[in-house]
PDB file of C-alpha atoms in Angstrom:
ATOM      1  CA  UNK N 292      34.039  -1.913  17.556  1.00  0.00           C
ATOM      2  CA  UNK N 293      33.141  -0.866  13.957  1.00  0.00           C
ATOM      3  CA  UNK N 294      31.935   2.171  12.788  1.00  0.00           C
ATOM      4  CA  UNK N 295      28.052   2.234  12.249  1.00  0.00           C
ATOM      5  CA  UNK N 296      29.002   3.223   8.780  1.00  0.00           C
ATOM      6  CA  UNK N 297      31.383   0.705   8.176  1.00  0.00           C
ATOM      7  CA  UNK N 298      28.845  -1.822   9.581  1.00  0.00           C
ATOM      8  CA  UNK N 299      26.219  -0.150   6.904  1.00  0.00           C
ATOM      9  CA  UNK N 300      28.676  -0.404   4.384  1.00  0.00           C
ATOM     10  CA  UNK N 301      29.593  -4.010   5.040  1.00  0.00           C
ATOM     11  CA  UNK N 302      25.586  -5.287   5.224  1.00  0.00           C
ATOM     12  CA  UNK N 303      25.076  -3.622   1.726  1.00  0.00           C
ATOM     13  CA  UNK N 304      28.313  -5.382   0.531  1.00  0.00           C
ATOM     14  CA  UNK N 305      27.633  -8.320   1.596  1.00  0.00           C
ATOM     15  CA  UNK N 306      24.015  -8.027   0.035  1.00  0.00           C
ATOM     16  CA  UNK N 307      25.458  -7.741  -3.520  1.00  0.00           C
ATOM     17  CA  UNK N 308      25.339  -3.585  -4.018  1.00  0.00           C
ATOM     18  CA  UNK N 309      28.050  -2.325  -5.233  1.00  0.00           C
ATOM     19  CA  UNK N 310      30.674  -0.838  -2.926  1.00  0.00           C
ATOM     20  CA  UNK N 311      30.773   2.522  -4.356  1.00  0.00           C
ATOM     21  CA  UNK N 312      26.837   3.011  -3.844  1.00  0.00           C
ATOM     22  CA  UNK N 313      27.348   1.158  -0.293  1.00  0.00           C
ATOM     23  CA  UNK N 314      29.926   3.606   0.546  1.00  0.00           C
ATOM     24  CA  UNK N 315      27.849   6.888  -0.808  1.00  0.00           C
ATOM     25  CA  UNK N 316      24.875   5.395   1.281  1.00  0.00           C
ATOM     26  CA  UNK N 317      26.559   4.964   4.449  1.00  0.00           C
ATOM     27  CA  UNK N 318      28.065   8.033   4.712  1.00  0.00           C
ATOM     28  CA  UNK N 319      25.084  10.112   4.012  1.00  0.00           C
ATOM     29  CA  UNK N 320      23.285  12.498   6.410  1.00  0.00           C
ATOM     30  CA  UNK N 321      20.808  10.154   8.305  1.00  0.00           C
ATOM     31  CA  UNK N 322      18.104  12.900   7.670  1.00  0.00           C
ATOM     32  CA  UNK N 323      18.430  13.299   4.079  1.00  0.00           C
ATOM     33  CA  UNK N 324      15.508  11.508   1.621  1.00  0.00           C
ATOM     34  CA  UNK N 325      17.266  10.501  -1.331  1.00  0.00           C
ATOM     35  CA  UNK N 326      17.749   7.690  -4.028  1.00  0.00           C
ATOM     36  CA  UNK N 327      21.030   6.504  -5.069  1.00  0.00           C
ATOM     37  CA  UNK N 328      22.034   4.545  -7.905  1.00  0.00           C
ATOM     38  CA  UNK N 329      24.709   3.225 -10.160  1.00  0.00           C
ATOM     39  CA  UNK N 330      25.276   3.564 -13.906  1.00  0.00           C
ATOM     40  CA  UNK N 331      27.165   1.394 -16.179  1.00  0.00           C
ATOM     41  CA  UNK N 332      30.513   1.806 -15.403  1.00  0.00           C
ATOM     42  CA  UNK N 333      29.737   2.636 -11.856  1.00  0.00           C
ATOM     43  CA  UNK N 334      29.329   6.128 -12.477  1.00  0.00           C
ATOM     44  CA  UNK N 335      27.197   7.260  -9.139  1.00  0.00           C
ATOM     45  CA  UNK N 336      23.759   9.135  -9.826  1.00  0.00           C
ATOM     46  CA  UNK N 337      22.394  10.869  -6.263  1.00  0.00           C
ATOM     47  CA  UNK N 338      19.130  12.488  -5.878  1.00  0.00           C
ATOM     48  CA  UNK N 339      16.890  14.126  -3.620  1.00  0.00           C
ATOM     49  CA  UNK N 340      13.077  13.527  -3.376  1.00  0.00           C
ATOM     50  CA  UNK N 341      10.675  16.122  -3.135  1.00  0.00           C
ATOM     51  CA  UNK N 342       8.857  15.488   0.561  1.00  0.00           C
ATOM     52  CA  UNK N 343      10.023  12.905   2.841  1.00  0.00           C
ATOM     53  CA  UNK N 344       7.707  10.233   1.591  1.00  0.00           C
ATOM     54  CA  UNK N 345       9.592   8.333  -0.998  1.00  0.00           C
ATOM     55  CA  UNK N 346       6.421   6.391  -2.124  1.00  0.00           C
ATOM     56  CA  UNK N 347       4.317   9.359  -2.712  1.00  0.00           C
ATOM     57  CA  UNK N 348       7.564  10.978  -4.919  1.00  0.00           C
ATOM     58  CA  UNK N 349       8.149   7.913  -6.919  1.00  0.00           C
ATOM     59  CA  UNK N 350       4.247   7.438  -7.711  1.00  0.00           C
ATOM     60  CA  UNK N 351       3.946   7.467 -11.334  1.00  0.00           C
ATOM     61  CA  UNK N 352       7.674   8.425 -12.002  1.00  0.00           C
ATOM     62  CA  UNK N 353      10.540   6.516 -13.565  1.00  0.00           C
ATOM     63  CA  UNK N 354      14.013   6.638 -12.729  1.00  0.00           C
ATOM     64  CA  UNK N 355      16.622   7.717 -14.906  1.00  0.00           C
ATOM     65  CA  UNK N 356      17.656   5.375 -17.254  1.00  0.00           C
ATOM     66  CA  UNK N 357      20.390   3.233 -17.527  1.00  0.00           C
ATOM     67  CA  UNK N 358      20.375   2.425 -13.965  1.00  0.00           C
ATOM     68  CA  UNK N 359      22.519  -1.162 -12.419  1.00  0.00           C
ATOM     69  CA  UNK N 360      21.665  -0.861  -9.122  1.00  0.00           C
ATOM     70  CA  UNK N 361      19.794   1.873  -6.388  1.00  0.00           C
ATOM     71  CA  UNK N 362      18.873   2.454  -2.757  1.00  0.00           C
ATOM     72  CA  UNK N 363      16.255   4.450  -1.460  1.00  0.00           C
ATOM     73  CA  UNK N 364      17.089   6.017   1.503  1.00  0.00           C
ATOM     74  CA  UNK N 365      13.841   7.151   3.575  1.00  0.00           C
ATOM     75  CA  UNK N 366      13.621   9.769   6.325  1.00  0.00           C
ATOM     76  CA  UNK N 367      15.212   8.939   9.665  1.00  0.00           C
ATOM     77  CA  UNK N 368      11.998   9.477  11.310  1.00  0.00           C
ATOM     78  CA  UNK N 369      10.260   6.734  10.213  1.00  0.00           C
ATOM     79  CA  UNK N 370       9.454   4.039  13.055  1.00  0.00           C
ATOM     80  CA  UNK N 371       8.806   0.582  12.840  1.00  0.00           C
ATOM     81  CA  UNK N 372       7.945   0.107  16.633  1.00  0.00           C
ATOM     82  CA  UNK N 373       6.044   2.515  18.308  1.00  0.00           C
ATOM     83  CA  UNK N 374       7.621   4.581  21.156  1.00  0.00           C
ATOM     84  CA  UNK N 375      10.807   3.619  19.640  1.00  0.00           C
ATOM     85  CA  UNK N 376      13.831   5.554  18.770  1.00  0.00           C
ATOM     86  CA  UNK N 377      13.907   6.956  14.695  1.00  0.00           C
ATOM     87  CA  UNK N 378      14.975   4.217  12.438  1.00  0.00           C
ATOM     88  CA  UNK N 379      16.298   4.616   8.787  1.00  0.00           C
ATOM     89  CA  UNK N 380      14.723   2.464   6.340  1.00  0.00           C
ATOM     90  CA  UNK N 381      17.001   1.904   2.972  1.00  0.00           C
ATOM     91  CA  UNK N 382      15.457  -0.290   0.696  1.00  0.00           C
ATOM     92  CA  UNK N 383      16.932  -1.160  -3.079  1.00  0.00           C
ATOM     93  CA  UNK N 384      18.137  -3.789  -5.752  1.00  0.00           C
ATOM     94  CA  UNK N 385      21.545  -4.879  -5.765  1.00  0.00           C
ATOM     95  CA  UNK N 386      20.906  -5.129  -9.824  1.00  0.00           C
ATOM     96  CA  UNK N 387      17.762  -4.534 -11.580  1.00  0.00           C
ATOM     97  CA  UNK N 388      15.395  -7.437 -12.176  1.00  0.00           C
ATOM     98  CA  UNK N 389      16.573  -8.877  -8.571  1.00  0.00           C
ATOM     99  CA  UNK N 390      14.283  -8.889  -5.725  1.00  0.00           C
ATOM    100  CA  UNK N 391      13.958  -5.624  -3.310  1.00  0.00           C
ATOM    101  CA  UNK N 392      15.877  -5.684  -0.173  1.00  0.00           C
ATOM    102  CA  UNK N 393      15.093  -3.568   2.802  1.00  0.00           C
ATOM    103  CA  UNK N 394      17.502  -2.817   5.849  1.00  0.00           C
ATOM    104  CA  UNK N 395      16.482  -0.954   8.892  1.00  0.00           C
ATOM    105  CA  UNK N 396      19.522   1.060  10.582  1.00  0.00           C
ATOM    106  CA  UNK N 397      19.329   2.205  14.141  1.00  0.00           C
ATOM    107  CA  UNK N 398      20.985   1.873  17.378  1.00  0.00           C
ATOM    108  CA  UNK N 399      24.274   2.204  15.532  1.00  0.00           C
ATOM    109  CA  UNK N 400      23.286  -1.391  13.984  1.00  0.00           C
ATOM    110  CA  UNK N 401      22.196  -2.713  10.845  1.00  0.00           C
ATOM    111  CA  UNK N 402      19.246  -5.208  10.516  1.00  0.00           C
ATOM    112  CA  UNK N 403      18.620  -6.895   7.244  1.00  0.00           C
ATOM    113  CA  UNK N 404      14.905  -7.946   6.336  1.00  0.00           C
ATOM    114  CA  UNK N 405      13.499 -10.602   4.359  1.00  0.00           C
ATOM    115  CA  UNK N 406      13.042  -9.844   0.452  1.00  0.00           C
ATOM    116  CA  UNK N 407      10.408  -6.831   0.681  1.00  0.00           C
ATOM    117  CA  UNK N 408       6.792  -6.413  -0.246  1.00  0.00           C
ATOM    118  CA  UNK N 409       5.087  -3.184   0.106  1.00  0.00           C
ATOM    119  CA  UNK N 410       4.506   0.150  -1.085  1.00  0.00           C
ATOM    120  CA  UNK N 411       8.172   1.360  -1.282  1.00  0.00           C
ATOM    121  CA  UNK N 412       9.391  -1.898  -2.932  1.00  0.00           C
ATOM    122  CA  UNK N 413       6.491  -1.975  -5.433  1.00  0.00           C
ATOM    123  CA  UNK N 414       7.395   1.920  -6.231  1.00  0.00           C
ATOM    124  CA  UNK N 415      10.829   1.246  -6.830  1.00  0.00           C
ATOM    125  CA  UNK N 416      10.304  -1.622  -8.945  1.00  0.00           C
ATOM    126  CA  UNK N 417       7.464   0.178 -11.029  1.00  0.00           C
ATOM    127  CA  UNK N 418       9.971   3.204 -11.220  1.00  0.00           C
ATOM    128  CA  UNK N 419      12.057   0.747 -12.461  1.00  0.00           C
ATOM    129  CA  UNK N 420       9.920  -0.939 -14.889  1.00  0.00           C
ATOM    130  CA  UNK N 421      10.032  -3.967 -12.920  1.00  0.00           C
ATOM    131  CA  UNK N 422       7.055  -5.979 -12.398  1.00  0.00           C
ATOM    132  CA  UNK N 423       5.459  -6.822  -8.652  1.00  0.00           C
ATOM    133  CA  UNK N 424       4.180  -9.670  -6.616  1.00  0.00           C
ATOM    134  CA  UNK N 425       0.800 -10.776  -7.282  1.00  0.00           C
ATOM    135  CA  UNK N 426      -2.183  -9.119  -4.790  1.00  0.00           C
ATOM    136  CA  UNK N 427      -1.936 -11.015  -1.466  1.00  0.00           C
ATOM    137  CA  UNK N 428      -6.030 -10.665  -1.518  1.00  0.00           C
ATOM    138  CA  UNK N 429      -8.677 -10.560  -3.382  1.00  0.00           C
ATOM    139  CA  UNK N 430     -11.312  -7.380  -3.514  1.00  0.00           C
ATOM    140  CA  UNK N 431     -13.657  -8.792  -0.939  1.00  0.00           C
ATOM    141  CA  UNK N 432     -11.719  -6.874   1.901  1.00  0.00           C
ATOM    142  CA  UNK N 433     -11.609  -3.811  -0.493  1.00  0.00           C
ATOM    143  CA  UNK N 434     -15.295  -3.850  -1.185  1.00  0.00           C
ATOM    144  CA  UNK N 435     -16.140  -4.471   2.540  1.00  0.00           C
ATOM    145  CA  UNK N 436     -13.999  -0.833   3.548  1.00  0.00           C
ATOM    146  CA  UNK N 437     -16.152   0.784   0.907  1.00  0.00           C
ATOM    147  CA  UNK N 438     -19.026  -0.315   2.271  1.00  0.00           C
ATOM    148  CA  UNK N 439     -18.174   0.551   5.807  1.00  0.00           C
ATOM    149  CA  UNK N 440     -17.118   3.804   4.677  1.00  0.00           C
ATOM    150  CA  UNK N 441     -21.044   4.560   3.497  1.00  0.00           C
ATOM    151  CA  UNK N 442     -22.276   3.155   6.620  1.00  0.00           C
ATOM    152  CA  UNK N 443     -19.940   5.233   8.877  1.00  0.00           C
ATOM    153  CA  UNK N 444     -21.334   8.006   7.342  1.00  0.00           C
ATOM    154  CA  UNK N 445     -24.735   7.643   7.865  1.00  0.00           C
ATOM    155  CA  UNK N 446     -26.492   9.914  10.473  1.00  0.00           C
ATOM    156  CA  UNK N 447     -29.862   9.058  10.851  1.00  0.00           C
ATOM    157  CA  UNK N 448     -31.724   5.780  11.578  1.00  0.00           C
ATOM    158  CA  UNK N 449     -32.579   3.467   8.480  1.00  0.00           C
ATOM    159  CA  UNK N 450     -34.073   0.498   7.240  1.00  0.00           C
ATOM    160  CA  UNK N 451     -32.444  -2.791   6.282  1.00  0.00           C
ATOM    161  CA  UNK N 452     -33.175  -2.473   2.527  1.00  0.00           C
ATOM    162  CA  UNK N 453     -31.133   1.073   2.815  1.00  0.00           C
ATOM    163  CA  UNK N 454     -28.595  -0.613   4.558  1.00  0.00           C
ATOM    164  CA  UNK N 455     -27.873  -3.237   1.827  1.00  0.00           C
ATOM    165  CA  UNK N 456     -28.428  -0.069  -1.031  1.00  0.00           C
ATOM    166  CA  UNK N 457     -25.207   1.334   0.365  1.00  0.00           C
ATOM    167  CA  UNK N 458     -23.407  -1.849  -0.560  1.00  0.00           C
ATOM    168  CA  UNK N 459     -21.519  -1.508  -3.716  1.00  0.00           C
ATOM    169  CA  UNK N 460     -22.715  -4.915  -4.905  1.00  0.00           C
ATOM    170  CA  UNK N 461     -26.218  -3.671  -4.844  1.00  0.00           C
ATOM    171  CA  UNK N 462     -27.482  -1.330  -7.437  1.00  0.00           C
ATOM    172  CA  UNK N 463     -29.554   1.764  -6.436  1.00  0.00           C
ATOM    173  CA  UNK N 464     -32.154   0.960  -8.892  1.00  0.00           C
ATOM    174  CA  UNK N 465     -32.578  -2.688  -7.744  1.00  0.00           C
ATOM    175  CA  UNK N 466     -36.553  -3.467  -6.412  1.00  0.00           C
ATOM    176  CA  UNK N 467     -36.935  -2.946  -2.915  1.00  0.00           C
ATOM    177  CA  UNK N 468     -37.082  -6.216  -1.094  1.00  0.00           C
ATOM    178  CA  UNK N 469     -38.067  -7.493   2.478  1.00  0.00           C
ATOM    179  CA  UNK N 470     -36.864 -10.007   4.953  1.00  0.00           C
ATOM    180  CA  UNK N 471     -38.462 -11.445   7.574  1.00  0.00           C
ATOM    181  CA  UNK N 472     -35.117 -11.414   9.452  1.00  0.00           C
ATOM    182  CA  UNK N 473     -31.621  -9.744   9.314  1.00  0.00           C
ATOM    183  CA  UNK N 474     -30.261 -13.143   8.714  1.00  0.00           C
ATOM    184  CA  UNK N 475     -31.886 -13.194   5.580  1.00  0.00           C
ATOM    185  CA  UNK N 476     -30.486  -9.788   4.702  1.00  0.00           C
ATOM    186  CA  UNK N 477     -26.632 -11.458   5.837  1.00  0.00           C
ATOM    187  CA  UNK N 478     -27.077 -14.196   3.297  1.00  0.00           C
ATOM    188  CA  UNK N 479     -28.182 -11.681   0.615  1.00  0.00           C
ATOM    189  CA  UNK N 480     -25.550  -9.382   1.261  1.00  0.00           C
ATOM    190  CA  UNK N 481     -23.010 -12.447   1.898  1.00  0.00           C
ATOM    191  CA  UNK N 482     -23.659 -13.462  -1.728  1.00  0.00           C
ATOM    192  CA  UNK N 483     -23.969 -10.393  -3.715  1.00  0.00           C
ATOM    193  CA  UNK N 484     -20.517  -9.670  -1.827  1.00  0.00           C
ATOM    194  CA  UNK N 485     -19.095 -12.774  -2.925  1.00  0.00           C
ATOM    195  CA  UNK N 486     -20.377 -12.556  -6.486  1.00  0.00           C
ATOM    196  CA  UNK N 487     -19.164  -8.719  -6.645  1.00  0.00           C
ATOM    197  CA  UNK N 488     -15.480  -9.628  -5.626  1.00  0.00           C
ATOM    198  CA  UNK N 489     -15.081 -12.339  -8.105  1.00  0.00           C
ATOM    199  CA  UNK N 490     -16.170 -10.106 -10.702  1.00  0.00           C
ATOM    200  CA  UNK N 491     -14.713  -6.761  -9.415  1.00  0.00           C
ATOM    201  CA  UNK N 492     -11.176  -8.081  -9.196  1.00  0.00           C
ATOM    202  CA  UNK N 493      -8.003  -6.342  -8.893  1.00  0.00           C
ATOM    203  CA  UNK N 494      -7.443  -6.294 -12.506  1.00  0.00           C
ATOM    204  CA  UNK N 495     -11.048  -5.218 -13.637  1.00  0.00           C
ATOM    205  CA  UNK N 496     -10.935  -2.427 -11.299  1.00  0.00           C
ATOM    206  CA  UNK N 497      -7.356  -1.189 -12.735  1.00  0.00           C
ATOM    207  CA  UNK N 498      -8.883  -1.740 -16.249  1.00  0.00           C
ATOM    208  CA  UNK N 499     -11.656   0.741 -15.220  1.00  0.00           C
ATOM    209  CA  UNK N 500      -8.914   3.214 -13.714  1.00  0.00           C
ATOM    210  CA  UNK N 501      -6.931   3.069 -17.157  1.00  0.00           C
ATOM    211  CA  UNK N 502     -10.426   4.164 -18.501  1.00  0.00           C
ATOM    212  CA  UNK N 503     -11.361   6.709 -16.355  1.00  0.00           C
ATOM    213  CA  UNK N 504     -14.242   4.847 -14.684  1.00  0.00           C
ATOM    214  CA  UNK N 505     -12.652   4.418 -11.614  1.00  0.00           C
ATOM    215  CA  UNK N 506     -11.166   7.262  -9.648  1.00  0.00           C
ATOM    216  CA  UNK N 507      -9.620   8.238  -5.888  1.00  0.00           C
ATOM    217  CA  UNK N 508      -8.486  11.703  -5.099  1.00  0.00           C
ATOM    218  CA  UNK N 509      -5.074  10.337  -5.465  1.00  0.00           C
ATOM    219  CA  UNK N 510      -5.800   8.222  -8.483  1.00  0.00           C
ATOM    220  CA  UNK N 511      -6.570  11.188 -10.816  1.00  0.00           C
ATOM    221  CA  UNK N 512      -4.910  10.161 -14.114  1.00  0.00           C
ATOM    222  CA  UNK N 513      -5.713   7.236 -16.250  1.00  0.00           C
ATOM    223  CA  UNK N 514      -1.682   7.159 -16.853  1.00  0.00           C
ATOM    224  CA  UNK N 515      -1.138   6.627 -12.970  1.00  0.00           C
ATOM    225  CA  UNK N 516      -3.264   3.384 -13.289  1.00  0.00           C
ATOM    226  CA  UNK N 517      -1.722   2.270 -15.926  1.00  0.00           C
ATOM    227  CA  UNK N 518       1.848   2.752 -14.351  1.00  0.00           C
ATOM    228  CA  UNK N 519       0.943   0.352 -11.780  1.00  0.00           C
ATOM    229  CA  UNK N 520       0.543  -3.251 -12.512  1.00  0.00           C
ATOM    230  CA  UNK N 521      -2.114  -5.201 -10.965  1.00  0.00           C
ATOM    231  CA  UNK N 522      -0.163  -6.134  -7.983  1.00  0.00           C
ATOM    232  CA  UNK N 523       1.024  -2.607  -7.127  1.00  0.00           C
ATOM    233  CA  UNK N 524      -2.288  -0.857  -7.789  1.00  0.00           C
ATOM    234  CA  UNK N 525      -4.149  -3.633  -5.434  1.00  0.00           C
ATOM    235  CA  UNK N 526      -1.730  -3.029  -2.360  1.00  0.00           C
ATOM    236  CA  UNK N 527      -1.916   0.625  -3.270  1.00  0.00           C
ATOM    237  CA  UNK N 528      -5.674   1.277  -3.256  1.00  0.00           C
ATOM    238  CA  UNK N 529      -6.270  -1.364  -0.608  1.00  0.00           C
ATOM    239  CA  UNK N 530      -3.576   0.951   1.892  1.00  0.00           C
ATOM    240  CA  UNK N 531      -5.144   4.487   0.506  1.00  0.00           C
ATOM    241  CA  UNK N 532      -8.641   2.918   1.227  1.00  0.00           C
ATOM    242  CA  UNK N 533      -7.802   1.887   4.746  1.00  0.00           C
ATOM    243  CA  UNK N 534      -6.109   5.062   5.727  1.00  0.00           C
ATOM    244  CA  UNK N 535      -9.728   6.813   4.351  1.00  0.00           C
ATOM    245  CA  UNK N 536     -11.955   4.348   6.132  1.00  0.00           C
ATOM    246  CA  UNK N 537      -9.517   5.002   9.512  1.00  0.00           C
ATOM    247  CA  UNK N 538     -10.006   8.493   9.342  1.00  0.00           C
ATOM    248  CA  UNK N 539     -13.965   8.352   9.215  1.00  0.00           C
ATOM    249  CA  UNK N 540     -13.726   5.833  12.452  1.00  0.00           C
ATOM    250  CA  UNK N 541     -11.709   8.424  14.275  1.00  0.00           C
ATOM    251  CA  UNK N 542     -14.023  10.989  13.140  1.00  0.00           C
ATOM    252  CA  UNK N 543     -17.148   9.623  14.118  1.00  0.00           C
ATOM    253  CA  UNK N 544     -15.458   9.359  17.592  1.00  0.00           C
ATOM    254  CA  UNK N 545     -15.534   5.377  17.668  1.00  0.00           C
ATOM    255  CA  UNK N 546     -13.614   4.940  20.523  1.00  0.00           C
ATOM    256  CA  UNK N 547     -14.400   1.278  21.492  1.00  0.00           C
ATOM    257  CA  UNK N 548     -13.158   0.275  18.045  1.00  0.00           C
ATOM    258  CA  UNK N 549     -10.185   0.463  15.658  1.00  0.00           C
ATOM    259  CA  UNK N 550     -10.766  -0.066  11.945  1.00  0.00           C
ATOM    260  CA  UNK N 551      -9.305  -3.454  11.676  1.00  0.00           C
ATOM    261  CA  UNK N 552     -11.707  -4.240  14.733  1.00  0.00           C
ATOM    262  CA  UNK N 553     -14.715  -3.056  13.225  1.00  0.00           C
ATOM    263  CA  UNK N 554     -13.753  -4.490   9.745  1.00  0.00           C
ATOM    264  CA  UNK N 555     -13.321  -8.017  11.499  1.00  0.00           C
ATOM    265  CA  UNK N 556     -16.469  -8.032  13.071  1.00  0.00           C
ATOM    266  CA  UNK N 557     -18.914  -6.890  10.447  1.00  0.00           C
ATOM    267  CA  UNK N 558     -16.603  -9.414   8.251  1.00  0.00           C
ATOM    268  CA  UNK N 559     -17.166 -11.940  11.220  1.00  0.00           C
ATOM    269  CA  UNK N 560     -21.338 -11.040  11.023  1.00  0.00           C
ATOM    270  CA  UNK N 561     -21.224 -11.376   7.011  1.00  0.00           C
ATOM    271  CA  UNK N 562     -19.165 -14.807   7.211  1.00  0.00           C
ATOM    272  CA  UNK N 563     -16.814 -12.940   4.393  1.00  0.00           C
TER     273      UNK N 563
END
């Protein structure tokens, strides 16, 4: 039987990574969070991340250049399946400009994943100055989450128009409207939501963030918004918004809902 480190080394070499880089990663402490890279001439560069989350550590940063290939090793406590033992996630590029590759290392076995998209591959590509894939979703779901967050913050009973005013597509100074039925309200919001998402797309939101007109607690500098491209910006904003809204759902003790069920229910009612 092959030694686990040998199996990991072989998986990386077969994927096109330089042998010196594969050897470094395969023999490192599995609880260490770091990136390993090769420079021209196969010179090895090894650096620890501050904290256990490489996505946070890489945000707004650039890898020291020049770099030929790179692997990011996330902490051994990462879990892919609830209740499973810890798995190590290793993500990198065999050569700068090539697609990001990810591997799961656990139970002494290596499982290559499909070409990755997500927050860590995005962070790696941006820190290398490389583009990321375009957004998978429009802003329709994002604006739904923004509205949901506002709805979940309500403590007192309000009328239909006050509910509508909480939607980001309805201006606070807009003239009050009256509906004979909740169906008319839903039709109004459906159209407003669709129009708003068409105009306030990810490119527009990123431009606003760069101009300082669209701020999140974690997105506190125009330079950070500029560091993202449109695709990575969309995925980061959507992920952070999901997390923030999920926290509100938890705080409101909506035990019979999770956020995805709640969002799907509201989206279904609005036919979004």
